Coordinates of C-alpha atoms in Angstrom, one line a residue:
M10 CA 47.4 139.8 53.0
L11 CA 50.1 139.5 55.3
K12 CA 51.8 142.1 57.0
P13 CA 55.4 142.3 55.8
L14 CA 57.9 141.1 58.6
A15 CA 61.5 140.2 58.3
T16 CA 62.2 136.7 58.9
A17 CA 64.7 133.9 58.2
T18 CA 63.5 134.0 55.0
R19 CA 61.8 137.4 54.3
E20 CA 63.8 140.9 54.0
L21 CA 62.2 144.3 53.8
L22 CA 62.8 147.8 53.5
R23 CA 60.5 150.7 54.6
L24 CA 60.7 153.4 52.0
D25 CA 59.5 156.1 54.3
G26 CA 60.9 159.8 54.2
L27 CA 61.3 162.5 51.9
W28 CA 59.6 162.0 48.3
D29 CA 59.5 164.2 45.4
F30 CA 56.1 165.6 44.9
A31 CA 53.4 167.5 42.7
V32 CA 49.8 168.1 42.1
D33 CA 48.5 166.8 38.6
T34 CA 48.1 170.7 37.2
A35 CA 52.0 171.4 37.9
V36 CA 53.3 168.4 35.5
G37 CA 52.5 166.6 32.2
E38 CA 50.4 164.1 31.2
R39 CA 52.7 161.2 31.9
P40 CA 54.4 162.1 35.3
W41 CA 55.7 158.7 35.7
A42 CA 57.3 158.5 32.5
G43 CA 60.6 160.3 33.9
P44 CA 61.9 162.6 36.5
L45 CA 59.1 164.4 38.2
D46 CA 59.5 168.1 37.6
T47 CA 59.2 169.6 41.0
R48 CA 61.1 171.5 43.5
L49 CA 58.3 170.1 46.4
E50 CA 59.2 167.5 48.7
A51 CA 56.7 165.7 50.8
A52 CA 57.2 163.6 53.7
V53 CA 55.8 159.8 54.0
P54 CA 54.0 158.8 55.9
A55 CA 51.9 162.0 56.1
S56 CA 48.8 163.5 54.6
Y57 CA 50.2 166.2 52.2
N58 CA 47.4 169.1 52.8
D59 CA 49.1 170.7 55.9
L60 CA 52.3 170.3 54.8
F61 CA 52.6 173.1 52.6
T62 CA 52.0 176.9 52.8
D63 CA 49.8 177.0 49.4
S64 CA 46.3 176.6 49.9
A65 CA 45.8 175.3 46.2
I66 CA 47.7 172.3 47.1
R67 CA 45.7 171.9 50.6
E68 CA 42.3 172.1 48.5
H69 CA 43.4 170.4 45.6
V70 CA 40.9 168.2 43.8
G71 CA 42.6 165.1 41.8
W72 CA 45.6 163.2 41.1
V73 CA 49.0 164.1 43.3
W74 CA 52.3 162.3 42.4
Y75 CA 55.1 161.1 44.7
Q76 CA 58.6 159.8 43.2
R77 CA 61.8 158.4 44.6
R78 CA 64.5 156.2 43.6
V79 CA 64.8 152.9 45.1
R80 CA 67.4 150.4 45.2
V81 CA 66.9 146.6 45.4
P82 CA 69.5 144.9 47.9
R83 CA 71.8 142.8 45.8
G84 CA 71.3 140.0 48.0
W85 CA 67.7 139.5 46.6
S86 CA 68.5 137.7 43.8
G87 CA 66.4 134.6 43.3
D88 CA 63.7 135.8 45.3
R89 CA 60.5 137.4 44.6
V90 CA 60.4 141.2 45.3
L91 CA 57.0 143.0 46.1
L92 CA 56.1 146.6 46.7
R93 CA 53.5 147.3 49.2
L94 CA 51.7 150.8 50.1
D95 CA 49.8 150.3 53.6
A96 CA 47.4 153.2 52.2
A97 CA 46.8 155.4 49.4
T98 CA 44.0 157.6 50.3
H99 CA 41.8 157.3 48.2
E100 CA 42.8 155.8 45.0
G101 CA 46.2 154.7 44.2
R102 CA 48.4 153.8 41.1
V103 CA 52.0 152.7 41.4
Y104 CA 54.5 152.7 38.7
V105 CA 57.9 150.8 38.4
D106 CA 59.7 152.9 35.8
D107 CA 57.1 153.7 33.3
V108 CA 55.4 150.6 33.9
L109 CA 51.8 150.8 35.6
V110 CA 52.2 147.5 38.2
A111 CA 49.4 148.3 40.6
E112 CA 46.3 150.3 41.2
H113 CA 43.7 150.3 44.4
I114 CA 40.6 151.8 45.2
G115 CA 39.9 152.3 48.8
G116 CA 41.9 154.8 51.1
Y117 CA 42.8 152.8 54.3
T118 CA 43.6 149.3 53.4
P119 CA 46.8 148.0 51.9
F120 CA 47.7 146.7 48.1
E121 CA 50.8 145.6 46.5
A122 CA 52.4 144.3 43.5
D123 CA 55.1 141.6 42.6
I124 CA 57.8 143.4 40.7
T125 CA 60.5 140.7 40.1
E126 CA 60.1 141.0 36.5
R127 CA 60.4 144.8 36.5
V128 CA 63.8 144.9 38.6
T129 CA 66.9 143.6 39.3
A130 CA 69.0 143.0 42.8
G131 CA 71.4 145.6 43.3
Q132 CA 70.1 148.0 40.7
E133 CA 67.8 151.1 41.1
F134 CA 64.6 151.9 39.7
R135 CA 62.4 155.2 39.6
L136 CA 59.1 154.3 41.6
T137 CA 56.0 156.9 40.8
I138 CA 52.8 156.6 43.1
G139 CA 49.7 158.7 42.1
V140 CA 47.2 159.2 44.7
N141 CA 43.6 160.6 44.2
N142 CA 41.6 162.2 46.6
E143 CA 38.1 162.2 44.7
L144 CA 35.2 160.9 46.2
T145 CA 31.8 160.4 44.3
N146 CA 28.5 158.4 44.8
V147 CA 30.3 155.2 44.2
T148 CA 33.2 155.4 46.4
I149 CA 33.5 154.5 50.0
P150 CA 33.1 157.2 51.5
P151 CA 30.7 158.8 49.1
G152 CA 31.1 162.5 48.0
T153 CA 30.5 165.2 45.3
I154 CA 32.6 167.1 43.0
I155 CA 31.3 170.7 42.1
V156 CA 33.0 173.0 39.7
T157 CA 32.7 176.7 40.1
E158 CA 31.8 179.3 37.7
D159 CA 35.7 180.2 37.6
G160 CA 36.5 176.6 37.0
R161 CA 37.8 175.6 40.3
R162 CA 36.9 171.6 41.5
Q163 CA 35.5 171.5 45.0
Q164 CA 35.2 168.4 46.9
K165 CA 31.8 168.0 49.0
Y166 CA 31.2 165.1 51.4
H167 CA 28.7 164.4 54.4
H168 CA 31.4 163.4 57.0
D169 CA 32.5 165.8 59.5
F170 CA 36.3 165.1 59.3
Y171 CA 38.8 166.7 56.9
N172 CA 39.4 164.8 54.0
Y173 CA 43.2 164.3 54.2
A174 CA 45.0 162.7 51.4
G175 CA 48.3 161.2 50.0
L176 CA 50.7 158.4 51.3
A177 CA 49.4 158.5 55.1
R178 CA 51.2 155.3 56.0
S179 CA 54.4 153.4 55.0
V180 CA 55.6 152.2 51.7
W181 CA 57.7 148.9 51.6
L182 CA 59.9 147.0 49.5
Y183 CA 60.3 143.2 50.6
S184 CA 61.5 139.8 49.5
V185 CA 59.9 136.6 49.7
P186 CA 61.1 132.9 48.4
P187 CA 59.7 131.7 45.2
A188 CA 57.5 129.3 47.1
H189 CA 56.0 131.5 49.9
I190 CA 53.1 131.7 52.7
Q191 CA 50.6 134.3 51.1
D192 CA 47.8 134.3 53.9
I193 CA 47.1 132.9 57.3
T194 CA 44.0 132.6 59.1
V195 CA 43.7 131.9 62.7
V196 CA 40.4 131.2 64.9
T197 CA 40.4 130.4 68.4
G198 CA 38.1 128.4 70.9
L199 CA 38.4 128.5 74.7
D200 CA 37.0 125.3 77.1
S201 CA 38.0 126.0 80.3
T202 CA 41.8 125.5 80.4
T203 CA 42.2 124.2 76.9
A204 CA 42.1 126.1 73.4
T205 CA 41.7 125.0 69.9
V206 CA 43.2 126.8 67.3
Q207 CA 41.8 126.2 63.7
Y208 CA 44.2 127.5 60.8
E209 CA 44.1 127.8 57.3
I210 CA 47.1 128.7 55.5
E211 CA 47.5 129.7 51.5
T212 CA 50.5 129.1 49.7
S213 CA 51.7 130.8 46.4
E214 CA 52.0 127.2 44.7
P215 CA 51.4 123.8 46.4
A216 CA 53.9 122.9 48.9
A217 CA 54.3 120.7 52.2
V218 CA 53.2 123.0 55.3
R219 CA 54.4 122.6 58.7
V220 CA 52.9 124.6 61.9
R221 CA 54.2 125.1 65.3
I222 CA 52.5 127.0 68.1
L223 CA 55.0 129.0 70.4
D224 CA 53.9 130.8 73.6
A225 CA 55.1 134.1 74.8
E226 CA 58.3 132.8 76.0
G227 CA 59.0 131.1 73.0
A228 CA 58.2 127.5 74.1
E229 CA 56.5 125.2 71.4
V230 CA 53.3 124.0 72.6
A231 CA 51.7 122.5 69.8
V232 CA 52.6 121.2 66.3
G233 CA 50.8 120.5 63.1
Q234 CA 51.4 119.4 59.5
G235 CA 49.4 120.5 56.5
A236 CA 47.9 123.9 55.4
S237 CA 44.7 123.5 57.3
G238 CA 44.0 121.7 60.8
T239 CA 43.2 122.2 64.1
L240 CA 45.7 122.1 67.3
R241 CA 44.8 122.1 71.0
I242 CA 46.8 124.2 73.5
E243 CA 46.8 122.8 77.0
D244 CA 46.9 125.2 80.2
V245 CA 46.4 128.2 77.9
T246 CA 46.6 131.6 79.1
P247 CA 43.7 133.5 77.1
W248 CA 44.1 137.1 75.7
R249 CA 41.9 139.5 77.8
P250 CA 41.0 143.1 78.3
G251 CA 43.9 144.7 79.9
A252 CA 45.8 141.5 80.1
A253 CA 47.2 140.9 76.9
Y254 CA 48.8 137.2 76.2
L255 CA 49.9 136.5 72.5
Y256 CA 51.0 133.4 70.9
D257 CA 52.9 133.1 67.4
L258 CA 51.7 130.4 65.1
V259 CA 54.6 129.7 63.0
A260 CA 53.9 128.8 59.4
E261 CA 56.7 127.0 57.3
I262 CA 57.1 125.7 53.6
V263 CA 59.3 122.9 54.1
D264 CA 61.0 120.4 51.6
G265 CA 62.4 117.7 53.5
A266 CA 64.4 119.3 56.5
E267 CA 64.8 122.4 54.5
V268 CA 62.5 125.3 55.7
R269 CA 62.0 127.1 52.4
D270 CA 60.0 130.1 53.9
T271 CA 58.7 130.9 57.4
Y272 CA 56.2 133.4 58.8
P273 CA 55.1 133.9 62.6
Q274 CA 51.3 134.9 62.8
S275 CA 50.7 136.3 66.3
F276 CA 47.4 135.8 67.8
G277 CA 45.6 135.6 71.2
V278 CA 43.1 132.9 72.7
R279 CA 39.8 134.6 73.3
T280 CA 36.2 134.2 72.4
V281 CA 33.6 136.9 71.9
E282 CA 29.8 136.5 72.1
V283 CA 26.7 138.5 72.6
R284 CA 24.0 136.6 74.8
D285 CA 20.8 138.5 75.6
T286 CA 21.7 142.0 76.5
R287 CA 25.3 141.1 77.5
F288 CA 28.6 141.5 75.8
L289 CA 30.8 138.5 76.7
I290 CA 34.5 138.2 76.0
N291 CA 35.8 134.8 77.2
G292 CA 32.4 134.2 78.6
E293 CA 32.6 137.4 81.2
P294 CA 30.5 140.3 80.5
F295 CA 32.7 143.2 79.3
Y296 CA 31.9 146.9 79.7
F297 CA 33.5 149.4 77.0
T298 CA 34.9 152.4 78.1
G299 CA 36.6 154.6 75.7
F300 CA 36.3 156.8 72.6
G301 CA 35.8 157.3 69.0
K302 CA 38.7 158.6 67.9
H303 CA 40.8 159.8 64.8
E304 CA 43.9 159.6 62.9
D305 CA 44.4 163.1 63.2
T306 CA 47.4 165.2 64.5
P307 CA 49.0 168.5 63.4
V308 CA 50.9 168.6 60.4
R309 CA 50.8 165.3 59.6
G310 CA 47.1 165.1 59.3
K311 CA 46.3 161.3 59.1
G312 CA 49.8 160.3 58.7
H313 CA 50.8 157.5 60.9
D314 CA 52.9 158.7 64.0
D315 CA 54.7 156.3 66.2
A316 CA 55.1 158.8 68.7
Y317 CA 51.2 159.7 68.9
L318 CA 50.3 156.0 68.9
V319 CA 52.3 155.4 72.3
H320 CA 51.3 159.0 73.8
D321 CA 47.5 158.3 73.0
F322 CA 47.5 154.9 74.6
Q323 CA 49.2 156.1 77.5
L324 CA 46.3 158.5 78.0
M325 CA 43.9 156.0 77.5
E326 CA 45.3 153.8 80.0
W327 CA 45.9 156.8 82.4
M328 CA 42.0 157.3 82.0
G329 CA 41.0 153.8 82.4
A330 CA 39.7 153.4 79.1
N331 CA 39.8 149.9 78.0
S332 CA 38.7 150.2 74.2
F333 CA 37.9 152.4 71.1
R334 CA 36.1 152.3 67.8
T335 CA 38.1 153.1 64.5
T336 CA 36.1 156.0 63.6
H337 CA 35.7 156.1 60.6
Y338 CA 38.0 154.0 58.9
P339 CA 40.4 151.3 59.3
Y340 CA 43.4 152.3 61.3
A341 CA 47.2 151.7 60.6
E342 CA 47.9 148.0 61.2
E343 CA 50.4 149.6 63.9
V344 CA 47.5 150.7 65.8
L345 CA 46.0 147.0 66.3
D346 CA 49.2 145.7 66.6
F347 CA 49.7 147.7 69.6
A348 CA 46.4 147.0 71.1
D349 CA 46.9 143.3 70.7
R350 CA 49.9 143.7 73.0
H351 CA 48.4 145.8 75.3
G352 CA 45.0 144.2 75.7
I353 CA 42.8 147.2 74.4
V354 CA 39.8 145.9 73.0
V355 CA 38.7 147.5 69.3
I356 CA 35.5 147.8 67.2
D357 CA 36.8 147.9 63.6
E358 CA 35.1 149.9 61.0
T359 CA 35.1 150.5 57.6
A360 CA 35.3 153.7 55.8
A361 CA 31.5 153.9 55.3
V362 CA 30.7 157.1 56.6
G363 CA 28.4 159.8 55.1
L364 CA 26.0 157.2 53.8
N365 CA 23.1 159.8 54.7
L366 CA 22.0 162.3 52.5
A367 CA 19.1 163.0 55.1
V368 CA 21.8 165.1 57.1
Q369 CA 21.9 167.7 54.6
G370 CA 18.1 168.1 54.7
G371 CA 18.4 168.3 58.4
L372 CA 20.9 171.1 58.3
T373 CA 19.3 173.0 55.7
G374 CA 15.7 172.4 56.2
R375 CA 15.3 171.8 52.4
P376 CA 14.0 168.4 51.0
H377 CA 17.2 166.2 49.9
P378 CA 17.5 163.5 47.5
P379 CA 17.0 159.7 48.6
T380 CA 19.8 158.2 49.9
Y381 CA 19.6 155.0 47.7
S382 CA 18.8 155.6 44.3
E383 CA 20.5 154.7 40.7
D384 CA 21.9 158.6 41.1
T385 CA 23.0 158.5 44.4
L386 CA 24.1 155.4 46.6
N387 CA 23.4 152.5 44.3
D388 CA 24.4 149.0 43.2
D389 CA 28.0 150.3 42.5
T390 CA 28.2 151.8 45.8
R391 CA 27.3 148.7 47.4
A392 CA 29.8 146.8 45.6
A393 CA 32.3 149.3 46.8
H394 CA 31.1 148.7 49.9
A395 CA 31.6 145.1 49.8
R396 CA 35.0 145.3 48.9
A397 CA 36.2 147.6 51.8
V398 CA 34.2 144.9 54.1
R399 CA 36.4 142.0 52.5
E400 CA 39.8 144.1 52.8
L401 CA 39.0 145.1 56.4
I402 CA 38.3 141.6 57.5
G403 CA 41.3 140.2 55.4
R404 CA 43.7 142.3 57.0
D405 CA 42.4 142.4 60.6
K406 CA 41.0 138.8 61.2
N407 CA 43.6 137.6 63.2
H408 CA 43.9 140.4 66.0
P409 CA 42.7 139.6 69.3
S410 CA 41.7 142.9 69.9
V411 CA 39.1 143.1 67.2
V412 CA 36.0 142.1 69.0
M413 CA 33.2 143.4 66.8
W414 CA 32.9 144.6 62.8
C415 CA 31.2 148.0 61.9
V416 CA 30.1 147.8 58.8
A417 CA 29.1 151.8 58.7
N418 CA 28.8 155.0 60.8
E419 CA 25.4 156.7 60.6
P420 CA 24.1 155.7 57.5
S421 CA 20.5 156.8 56.6
T422 CA 18.6 153.6 57.9
H423 CA 15.3 155.1 57.7
E424 CA 14.7 155.6 54.2
D425 CA 13.6 153.4 51.5
G426 CA 16.2 151.2 50.0
A427 CA 18.1 151.0 53.4
R428 CA 17.3 147.3 54.1
E429 CA 18.2 146.2 50.4
Y430 CA 21.7 148.1 50.6
F431 CA 22.4 146.6 54.0
E432 CA 21.2 143.3 54.3
P433 CA 23.6 141.7 51.6
L434 CA 26.8 143.5 53.3
V435 CA 25.8 142.1 56.8
E436 CA 25.6 138.6 55.2
L437 CA 28.8 139.2 53.7
T438 CA 30.7 140.2 56.8
R439 CA 29.2 137.3 58.7
K440 CA 30.0 134.7 56.2
L441 CA 33.6 136.2 56.0
D442 CA 33.9 136.0 59.9
P443 CA 31.4 134.0 61.7
T444 CA 33.4 134.4 64.9
R445 CA 32.9 138.3 65.7
P446 CA 29.5 140.2 66.3
V447 CA 28.5 142.8 63.6
C448 CA 27.2 146.2 64.0
S449 CA 26.2 149.6 62.6
T450 CA 25.8 152.8 64.4
A451 CA 22.6 154.8 64.2
S452 CA 22.3 158.6 63.6
L453 CA 20.2 161.0 65.5
L454 CA 17.7 160.6 62.7
T455 CA 17.4 157.1 63.2
T456 CA 14.7 156.2 65.9
H457 CA 13.5 152.8 67.3
E458 CA 10.1 153.6 65.5
N459 CA 11.6 154.3 62.0
D460 CA 14.8 152.1 61.6
R461 CA 14.7 149.4 59.1
I462 CA 17.9 147.4 59.6
A463 CA 18.6 147.3 63.5
D464 CA 17.5 144.0 63.9
L465 CA 20.3 142.5 61.3
F466 CA 22.9 143.4 63.9
D467 CA 24.1 141.7 67.2
V468 CA 24.4 145.0 69.4
V469 CA 22.5 148.3 69.2
C470 CA 25.2 151.3 68.7
L471 CA 23.5 154.7 69.0
N472 CA 25.2 157.9 68.2
R473 CA 23.4 160.5 70.5
Y474 CA 23.7 164.1 71.4
Y475 CA 21.0 164.9 73.6
G476 CA 22.4 168.1 75.4
W477 CA 23.9 169.2 72.4
Y478 CA 22.3 169.1 69.3
L479 CA 18.7 168.3 71.0
A480 CA 18.0 170.3 74.1
N481 CA 21.3 172.3 73.9
G482 CA 21.8 173.8 77.5
D483 CA 19.3 171.8 78.9
L484 CA 20.6 168.7 81.0
T485 CA 17.6 167.7 82.5
T486 CA 15.5 167.4 79.3
A487 CA 18.8 165.7 77.8
E488 CA 18.8 163.1 80.6
A489 CA 15.1 162.2 80.1
L490 CA 15.2 161.8 76.4
M491 CA 18.2 159.4 76.7
D492 CA 16.1 157.6 79.4
A493 CA 13.3 157.1 77.2
E494 CA 15.3 156.4 74.2
L495 CA 17.3 153.8 75.8
R496 CA 14.2 151.9 77.3
A497 CA 12.7 151.9 73.9
W498 CA 15.2 150.3 72.0
V499 CA 15.6 147.6 74.7
D500 CA 12.0 147.0 74.5
K501 CA 11.7 146.6 70.7
L502 CA 15.1 144.5 70.4
G503 CA 16.1 143.0 73.6
K504 CA 19.7 143.7 72.4
P505 CA 22.5 145.0 74.3
V506 CA 23.2 148.8 73.6
L507 CA 26.5 150.3 73.4
M508 CA 26.8 154.2 73.5
T509 CA 29.3 154.8 70.3
E510 CA 29.2 158.4 70.4
Y511 CA 28.1 161.4 72.9
G512 CA 30.0 164.7 73.4
A513 CA 29.7 168.1 73.3
D514 CA 32.0 170.8 71.7
T515 CA 34.3 172.6 74.3
L516 CA 36.5 175.3 74.1
P517 CA 39.6 174.5 76.4
G518 CA 40.1 177.4 78.8
L519 CA 36.3 178.4 78.6
H520 CA 34.6 178.6 81.8
S521 CA 31.3 179.6 83.5
V522 CA 29.5 179.0 86.7
W523 CA 26.3 178.4 84.5
D524 CA 25.3 175.5 82.4
Q525 CA 26.9 177.2 79.6
P526 CA 27.5 175.2 76.0
W527 CA 31.0 175.1 75.1
T528 CA 32.6 175.4 78.6
E529 CA 34.5 172.9 80.0
E530 CA 32.0 172.7 83.1
Y531 CA 29.4 172.1 80.4
Q532 CA 31.0 169.4 79.0
V533 CA 31.6 167.6 82.5
A534 CA 27.9 167.9 83.4
Y535 CA 26.9 166.7 79.8
L536 CA 28.8 163.4 80.2
A537 CA 27.6 163.1 83.9
A538 CA 23.9 163.5 82.7
N539 CA 24.4 160.8 80.2
H540 CA 26.2 158.6 82.8
R541 CA 23.4 158.6 85.0
A542 CA 20.9 157.5 82.4
F543 CA 23.5 154.8 80.9
D544 CA 23.6 153.2 84.8
R545 CA 20.2 152.9 85.0
C546 CA 19.7 150.7 81.6
E547 CA 20.9 147.3 82.5
A548 CA 21.1 146.6 78.8
V549 CA 23.9 149.5 78.3
V550 CA 27.0 147.5 77.7
G551 CA 29.5 150.4 77.3
E552 CA 30.1 154.0 76.8
H553 CA 32.4 155.6 74.0
V554 CA 32.6 159.2 74.0
W555 CA 32.9 161.5 71.2
N556 CA 35.9 162.3 70.7
F557 CA 39.3 161.5 72.2
A558 CA 40.9 164.5 70.8
D559 CA 39.8 167.5 68.8
F560 CA 40.3 166.9 65.2
Q561 CA 40.2 168.9 62.1
T562 CA 37.2 169.2 59.7
S563 CA 36.0 171.1 56.7
P564 CA 36.4 174.5 57.4
G565 CA 32.5 176.2 57.8
I566 CA 30.1 178.1 59.8
H567 CA 29.6 175.0 61.9
R568 CA 33.3 174.4 63.0
V569 CA 36.0 176.5 64.6
D570 CA 39.1 174.9 63.6
G571 CA 37.7 171.7 63.7
N572 CA 35.6 169.7 65.9
R573 CA 36.1 170.6 69.7
K574 CA 34.4 167.4 71.1
G575 CA 37.5 166.2 72.2
V576 CA 38.2 165.4 76.1
F577 CA 41.8 166.5 75.0
T578 CA 43.0 169.3 72.6
R579 CA 44.4 168.2 69.3
E580 CA 47.6 168.7 70.9
R581 CA 46.6 166.0 73.6
R582 CA 46.2 168.6 76.5
P583 CA 43.6 167.3 78.9
K584 CA 40.1 169.2 79.4
A585 CA 38.3 169.0 82.5
A586 CA 36.3 166.0 81.3
A587 CA 39.6 164.0 81.0
H588 CA 39.7 164.0 84.8
A589 CA 35.9 163.4 85.2
L590 CA 36.0 160.4 82.8
R591 CA 39.2 159.0 84.9
A592 CA 37.6 159.2 88.1
R593 CA 34.5 157.4 86.7
W594 CA 36.3 154.7 84.4
T595 CA 39.3 153.6 86.6
P596 CA 37.4 151.8 89.2
L597 CA 35.3 150.1 86.4
S598 CA 38.0 147.6 85.0
G599 CA 35.4 146.5 82.3
R600 CA 32.5 146.2 84.8
K601 CA 29.2 147.4 84.4
P602 CA 28.7 150.6 86.8
S603 CA 26.7 150.0 89.6
T604 CA 22.9 150.6 88.8
D605 CA 22.1 152.4 92.0
A606 CA 22.8 155.8 90.7

């Protein structure tokens, strides 16, 4: 699915702003059938949870409704009119006047509807969008809904971030010609100074297609005919980490000399490969430095914010971070576009987090139900997971910044049924995109001895908290445990190891002269102990600190106003660890630290 763009043949309107808003318990059974009976207004894009002072709205479980009136530009007569939602978390239904035109399950990928037959150029229509935040055993991510004795519905889930919901990304109205380009796939190869560019173009109907490749200055460097083919770029400028260079593949539907539709798909020329225990970009070893992040800011929740986008990337550049993982869901497309333009490397992750019922057993000490069974994660869950993989790759396949797909975060991979659940998903990922490595991250409960699926992946990705959840306050023991585990994984699989999470909760302004957990000094010492272990293991190809910034979680005794593992506060003020990481990462420039440490 192509991102809406304004071109010589297409126009678009961003429908962001204030919408009428209501929860389902405050309106009738058919809220789309007329004007929404409410005094509330909600901002789009934003999660609705933190906008209002009513806790019943913040903790609402079920459907909420957004509504506004939209006027179709009068110049769109004769074009197809499409309505697109960049995301609706976690389920969306779209009504034009009183007609359902689209529905979608999955909270972080786009969907759209052709509404040409329902609207008229120059006239208004009523647009109503329902959004449902419910998580069950067959959704991605999964969850459970319980009903209290007094009848209140409560959402329970196993992922450690707040279940923000609503229209957190933009809503668009856009036009395309009757015969139009529907999708573009670009795959690049690199041989010395020559690039190959394989392309496939899908059109709404059979049509003649012309392709032109333009360099960053707009000069034409290759041309082709037909909906698929391979072009060559001589004296190519590759896309490199920290040195982004983008080309445009301009696809055109032509009728003689007339261009009926045109769409420019940006791309970068770069290759990705895992060889032995190295991760290679353009044939050169690459060392990841950076973070797991979250789309999480005060008031907006998971709502996309261009100002925070720019500032977060500035802070990463200031620190020498060259990469991040989209923990734990696909981020807004604007984030990947920005990473493409600025040479930041991305590990792109599905929303498959919390697939681990063993965690509740670990926290409570009680037996837990099996993670994989007919009553828990089952064939329907895997089907939803497969849909999430398809939609992630379908949306993000052309981004040069994306170098690896992550199919899940911390699933229970030591239990019966794990391999049967994951092997088809890994096969699907490789079938959809054979050009990028595939990974999943391993939780503390998954070890080199009990894991059942790590051999399916190209890189061993470990989330480890020695010195925090284990050996808390004892960094000598923590460092020894990390050393031993790294050696064990390398001895078992002989694959690169990427530390995808390691971190310690830290209260800004709390200080101590001792190794006192929660202090800024302990966070610095904790990171240093981990880094010494990483530097001693040649197979380690990178380090992603958990987390970039503090973020909101479900309230409870385990969290005080959210997760505090950020090296920045939620408002993006640096803790001492940010300066320590800057001193370590800035000199590296994507190279492995010296093993002399």
